Amino acid sequence: MENKTDNACKTGLKKRFTKNAFCLPKGIAGRFGGQLMAIDRVLPAWILGLLEIKSSDAILEIGCGPGVGVELAAAIVEKRIVGVDPSETMLGMARKRNRKAIEAGKVEFLKGTANHLPFNSASFDAAFTINSLHLWSNPVRGLREVKRTLRKGGRIAIGISRFSHASPDKFGDYLIEAGFGDIHAHTHERGTCVAGKSLE
C-alpha cells in the first residue's frame, strides 16, 4: 500500500510537470508541452477569424507559446506581428517555426508578460491570447496594458480550449473592468472565445 509520502511525491511531480510543460514551459517537459500546443491549428484560426484580421493590421499575441497563432496570422497580415511570452523554451520554438517571417522583418518575438508590454501606446490594431489568461498574475491589469497598446477601435480576443482546466466564465467581466466594450462570447467545438473592442 502506498503511504502518504508516496502520494505527496506523485502529486508534487505531477504539479511540477504541469508547470514545466504548460504553465511556464521549460526544458524537455516544456518542449513536449509546446508540441502538444502546436497540434491544434483550428482554434487559433477560428479566433483570428473572429478578430476579422485584415492584411494591413498590426497584431499582438500575448502568451504566444510555440508560435502557431503568429504563424497563422502571418499568412494574412502584411504588416507587423509580435508574439510575447515569458518562456524562453516557447520563444525558441516560436522563432524556429516562424524563421522565414522573422528574416523577412514581418514577425518578432519578445520575452515578457501582459503586465509590462514594451510597446508604445496605440501600436496595434488587434490582440489575442489563447489558453493564457488564467495564468496571468492579474488579468485585469494585464488587459488594461493590452488596451493601452491598441488603437481606438482595436479588437481583442481571449480564447481557451475546451480541453483546458480553466473556465472562460469571467473573461467578459475582465474585459469590461479593463475598459473594453462591445463584448461578445463565441463557442466552437474546440473551445470558447470572448471578444471585445477598445472604444476609447
JSON list of N, CA and C in Angstrom, two decimals, residues 55 57-59 70-83 98-109 124:
[
{"chain": "A", "resi": 55, "resn": "SER", "atom": "N", "xyz": [-5.18, 42.52, -43.90]},
{"chain": "A", "resi": 55, "resn": "SER", "atom": "CA", "xyz": [-3.77, 42.44, -44.29]},
{"chain": "A", "resi": 55, "resn": "SER", "atom": "C", "xyz": [-2.97, 43.63, -43.79]},
{"chain": "A", "resi": 57, "resn": "ASP", "atom": "N", "xyz": [-3.32, 45.12, -40.86]},
{"chain": "A", "resi": 57, "resn": "ASP", "atom": "CA", "xyz": [-3.31, 45.18, -39.40]},
{"chain": "A", "resi": 57, "resn": "ASP", "atom": "C", "xyz": [-1.94, 44.88, -38.80]},
{"chain": "A", "resi": 58, "resn": "ALA", "atom": "N", "xyz": [-1.69, 45.49, -37.65]},
{"chain": "A", "resi": 58, "resn": "ALA", "atom": "CA", "xyz": [-0.55, 45.12, -36.81]},
{"chain": "A", "resi": 58, "resn": "ALA", "atom": "C", "xyz": [-1.13, 44.30, -35.65]},
{"chain": "A", "resi": 59, "resn": "ILE", "atom": "N", "xyz": [-0.56, 43.12, -35.40]},
{"chain": "A", "resi": 59, "resn": "ILE", "atom": "CA", "xyz": [-1.16, 42.14, -34.49]},
{"chain": "A", "resi": 59, "resn": "ILE", "atom": "C", "xyz": [-0.22, 41.82, -33.34]},
{"chain": "A", "resi": 70, "resn": "VAL", "atom": "N", "xyz": [0.80, 33.11, -34.29]},
{"chain": "A", "resi": 70, "resn": "VAL", "atom": "CA", "xyz": [1.56, 34.09, -35.07]},
{"chain": "A", "resi": 70, "resn": "VAL", "atom": "C", "xyz": [1.77, 33.59, -36.49]},
{"chain": "A", "resi": 71, "resn": "GLU", "atom": "N", "xyz": [2.08, 32.31, -36.63]},
{"chain": "A", "resi": 71, "resn": "GLU", "atom": "CA", "xyz": [2.27, 31.72, -37.96]},
{"chain": "A", "resi": 71, "resn": "GLU", "atom": "C", "xyz": [1.01, 31.88, -38.81]},
{"chain": "A", "resi": 72, "resn": "LEU", "atom": "N", "xyz": [-0.14, 31.60, -38.23]},
{"chain": "A", "resi": 72, "resn": "LEU", "atom": "CA", "xyz": [-1.39, 31.71, -38.97]},
{"chain": "A", "resi": 72, "resn": "LEU", "atom": "C", "xyz": [-1.71, 33.17, -39.31]},
{"chain": "A", "resi": 73, "resn": "ALA", "atom": "N", "xyz": [-1.42, 34.07, -38.36]},
{"chain": "A", "resi": 73, "resn": "ALA", "atom": "CA", "xyz": [-1.65, 35.50, -38.62]},
{"chain": "A", "resi": 73, "resn": "ALA", "atom": "C", "xyz": [-0.74, 36.00, -39.73]},
{"chain": "A", "resi": 74, "resn": "ALA", "atom": "N", "xyz": [0.48, 35.48, -39.76]},
{"chain": "A", "resi": 74, "resn": "ALA", "atom": "CA", "xyz": [1.45, 35.92, -40.78]},
{"chain": "A", "resi": 74, "resn": "ALA", "atom": "C", "xyz": [1.00, 35.56, -42.19]},
{"chain": "A", "resi": 75, "resn": "ALA", "atom": "N", "xyz": [0.13, 34.58, -42.32]},
{"chain": "A", "resi": 75, "resn": "ALA", "atom": "CA", "xyz": [-0.38, 34.20, -43.63]},
{"chain": "A", "resi": 75, "resn": "ALA", "atom": "C", "xyz": [-1.43, 35.21, -44.12]},
{"chain": "A", "resi": 76, "resn": "ILE", "atom": "N", "xyz": [-1.91, 36.06, -43.19]},
{"chain": "A", "resi": 76, "resn": "ILE", "atom": "CA", "xyz": [-2.95, 37.04, -43.53]},
{"chain": "A", "resi": 76, "resn": "ILE", "atom": "C", "xyz": [-2.39, 38.46, -43.57]},
{"chain": "A", "resi": 77, "resn": "VAL", "atom": "N", "xyz": [-1.57, 38.75, -42.59]},
{"chain": "A", "resi": 77, "resn": "VAL", "atom": "CA", "xyz": [-1.12, 40.13, -42.37]},
{"chain": "A", "resi": 77, "resn": "VAL", "atom": "C", "xyz": [0.16, 40.43, -43.13]},
{"chain": "A", "resi": 78, "resn": "GLU", "atom": "N", "xyz": [0.23, 41.62, -43.71]},
{"chain": "A", "resi": 78, "resn": "GLU", "atom": "CA", "xyz": [1.42, 42.05, -44.42]},
{"chain": "A", "resi": 78, "resn": "GLU", "atom": "C", "xyz": [2.28, 42.97, -43.57]},
{"chain": "A", "resi": 79, "resn": "LYS", "atom": "N", "xyz": [1.73, 43.38, -42.43]},
{"chain": "A", "resi": 79, "resn": "LYS", "atom": "CA", "xyz": [2.40, 44.37, -41.60]},
{"chain": "A", "resi": 79, "resn": "LYS", "atom": "C", "xyz": [3.17, 43.70, -40.47]},
{"chain": "A", "resi": 80, "resn": "ARG", "atom": "N", "xyz": [2.97, 44.16, -39.24]},
{"chain": "A", "resi": 80, "resn": "ARG", "atom": "CA", "xyz": [3.76, 43.74, -38.08]},
{"chain": "A", "resi": 80, "resn": "ARG", "atom": "C", "xyz": [2.99, 42.74, -37.21]},
{"chain": "A", "resi": 81, "resn": "ILE", "atom": "N", "xyz": [3.66, 41.67, -36.83]},
{"chain": "A", "resi": 81, "resn": "ILE", "atom": "CA", "xyz": [3.09, 40.69, -35.91]},
{"chain": "A", "resi": 81, "resn": "ILE", "atom": "C", "xyz": [4.11, 40.43, -34.81]},
{"chain": "A", "resi": 82, "resn": "VAL", "atom": "N", "xyz": [3.67, 40.58, -33.57]},
{"chain": "A", "resi": 82, "resn": "VAL", "atom": "CA", "xyz": [4.58, 40.38, -32.44]},
{"chain": "A", "resi": 82, "resn": "VAL", "atom": "C", "xyz": [3.98, 39.36, -31.49]},
{"chain": "A", "resi": 83, "resn": "GLY", "atom": "N", "xyz": [4.79, 38.40, -31.07]},
{"chain": "A", "resi": 83, "resn": "GLY", "atom": "CA", "xyz": [4.40, 37.43, -30.06]},
{"chain": "A", "resi": 83, "resn": "GLY", "atom": "C", "xyz": [5.19, 37.67, -28.79]},
{"chain": "A", "resi": 98, "resn": "ASN", "atom": "N", "xyz": [8.69, 30.23, -37.10]},
{"chain": "A", "resi": 98, "resn": "ASN", "atom": "CA", "xyz": [8.43, 31.43, -37.90]},
{"chain": "A", "resi": 98, "resn": "ASN", "atom": "C", "xyz": [9.71, 32.05, -38.46]},
{"chain": "A", "resi": 99, "resn": "ARG", "atom": "N", "xyz": [10.73, 31.24, -38.65]},
{"chain": "A", "resi": 99, "resn": "ARG", "atom": "CA", "xyz": [12.05, 31.74, -39.05]},
{"chain": "A", "resi": 99, "resn": "ARG", "atom": "C", "xyz": [12.00, 32.61, -40.31]},
{"chain": "A", "resi": 100, "resn": "LYS", "atom": "N", "xyz": [11.31, 32.15, -41.34]},
{"chain": "A", "resi": 100, "resn": "LYS", "atom": "CA", "xyz": [11.28, 32.90, -42.60]},
{"chain": "A", "resi": 100, "resn": "LYS", "atom": "C", "xyz": [10.59, 34.25, -42.43]},
{"chain": "A", "resi": 101, "resn": "ALA", "atom": "N", "xyz": [9.51, 34.28, -41.67]},
{"chain": "A", "resi": 101, "resn": "ALA", "atom": "CA", "xyz": [8.78, 35.54, -41.45]},
{"chain": "A", "resi": 101, "resn": "ALA", "atom": "C", "xyz": [9.62, 36.50, -40.61]},
{"chain": "A", "resi": 102, "resn": "ILE", "atom": "N", "xyz": [10.41, 35.96, -39.68]},
{"chain": "A", "resi": 102, "resn": "ILE", "atom": "CA", "xyz": [11.31, 36.80, -38.88]},
{"chain": "A", "resi": 102, "resn": "ILE", "atom": "C", "xyz": [12.38, 37.39, -39.78]},
{"chain": "A", "resi": 103, "resn": "GLU", "atom": "N", "xyz": [12.98, 36.57, -40.63]},
{"chain": "A", "resi": 103, "resn": "GLU", "atom": "CA", "xyz": [14.03, 37.04, -41.54]},
{"chain": "A", "resi": 103, "resn": "GLU", "atom": "C", "xyz": [13.50, 38.09, -42.51]},
{"chain": "A", "resi": 104, "resn": "ALA", "atom": "N", "xyz": [12.20, 38.00, -42.82]},
{"chain": "A", "resi": 104, "resn": "ALA", "atom": "CA", "xyz": [11.58, 38.97, -43.72]},
{"chain": "A", "resi": 104, "resn": "ALA", "atom": "C", "xyz": [11.22, 40.27, -43.00]},
{"chain": "A", "resi": 105, "resn": "GLY", "atom": "N", "xyz": [11.42, 40.30, -41.68]},
{"chain": "A", "resi": 105, "resn": "GLY", "atom": "CA", "xyz": [11.11, 41.50, -40.90]},
{"chain": "A", "resi": 105, "resn": "GLY", "atom": "C", "xyz": [9.64, 41.69, -40.60]},
{"chain": "A", "resi": 106, "resn": "LYS", "atom": "N", "xyz": [8.87, 40.61, -40.75]},
{"chain": "A", "resi": 106, "resn": "LYS", "atom": "CA", "xyz": [7.43, 40.69, -40.56]},
{"chain": "A", "resi": 106, "resn": "LYS", "atom": "C", "xyz": [7.01, 40.29, -39.15]},
{"chain": "A", "resi": 107, "resn": "VAL", "atom": "N", "xyz": [7.75, 39.36, -38.56]},
{"chain": "A", "resi": 107, "resn": "VAL", "atom": "CA", "xyz": [7.40, 38.78, -37.26]},
{"chain": "A", "resi": 107, "resn": "VAL", "atom": "C", "xyz": [8.52, 39.01, -36.26]},
{"chain": "A", "resi": 108, "resn": "GLU", "atom": "N", "xyz": [8.11, 39.23, -35.01]},
{"chain": "A", "resi": 108, "resn": "GLU", "atom": "CA", "xyz": [9.07, 39.44, -33.93]},
{"chain": "A", "resi": 108, "resn": "GLU", "atom": "C", "xyz": [8.55, 38.73, -32.68]},
{"chain": "A", "resi": 109, "resn": "PHE", "atom": "N", "xyz": [9.45, 38.15, -31.90]},
{"chain": "A", "resi": 109, "resn": "PHE", "atom": "CA", "xyz": [9.08, 37.52, -30.64]},
{"chain": "A", "resi": 109, "resn": "PHE", "atom": "C", "xyz": [9.90, 38.15, -29.51]},
{"chain": "A", "resi": 124, "resn": "PHE", "atom": "N", "xyz": [-1.03, 48.68, -32.02]},
{"chain": "A", "resi": 124, "resn": "PHE", "atom": "CA", "xyz": [-1.61, 47.51, -32.68]},
{"chain": "A", "resi": 124, "resn": "PHE", "atom": "C", "xyz": [-3.09, 47.71, -33.01]}
]
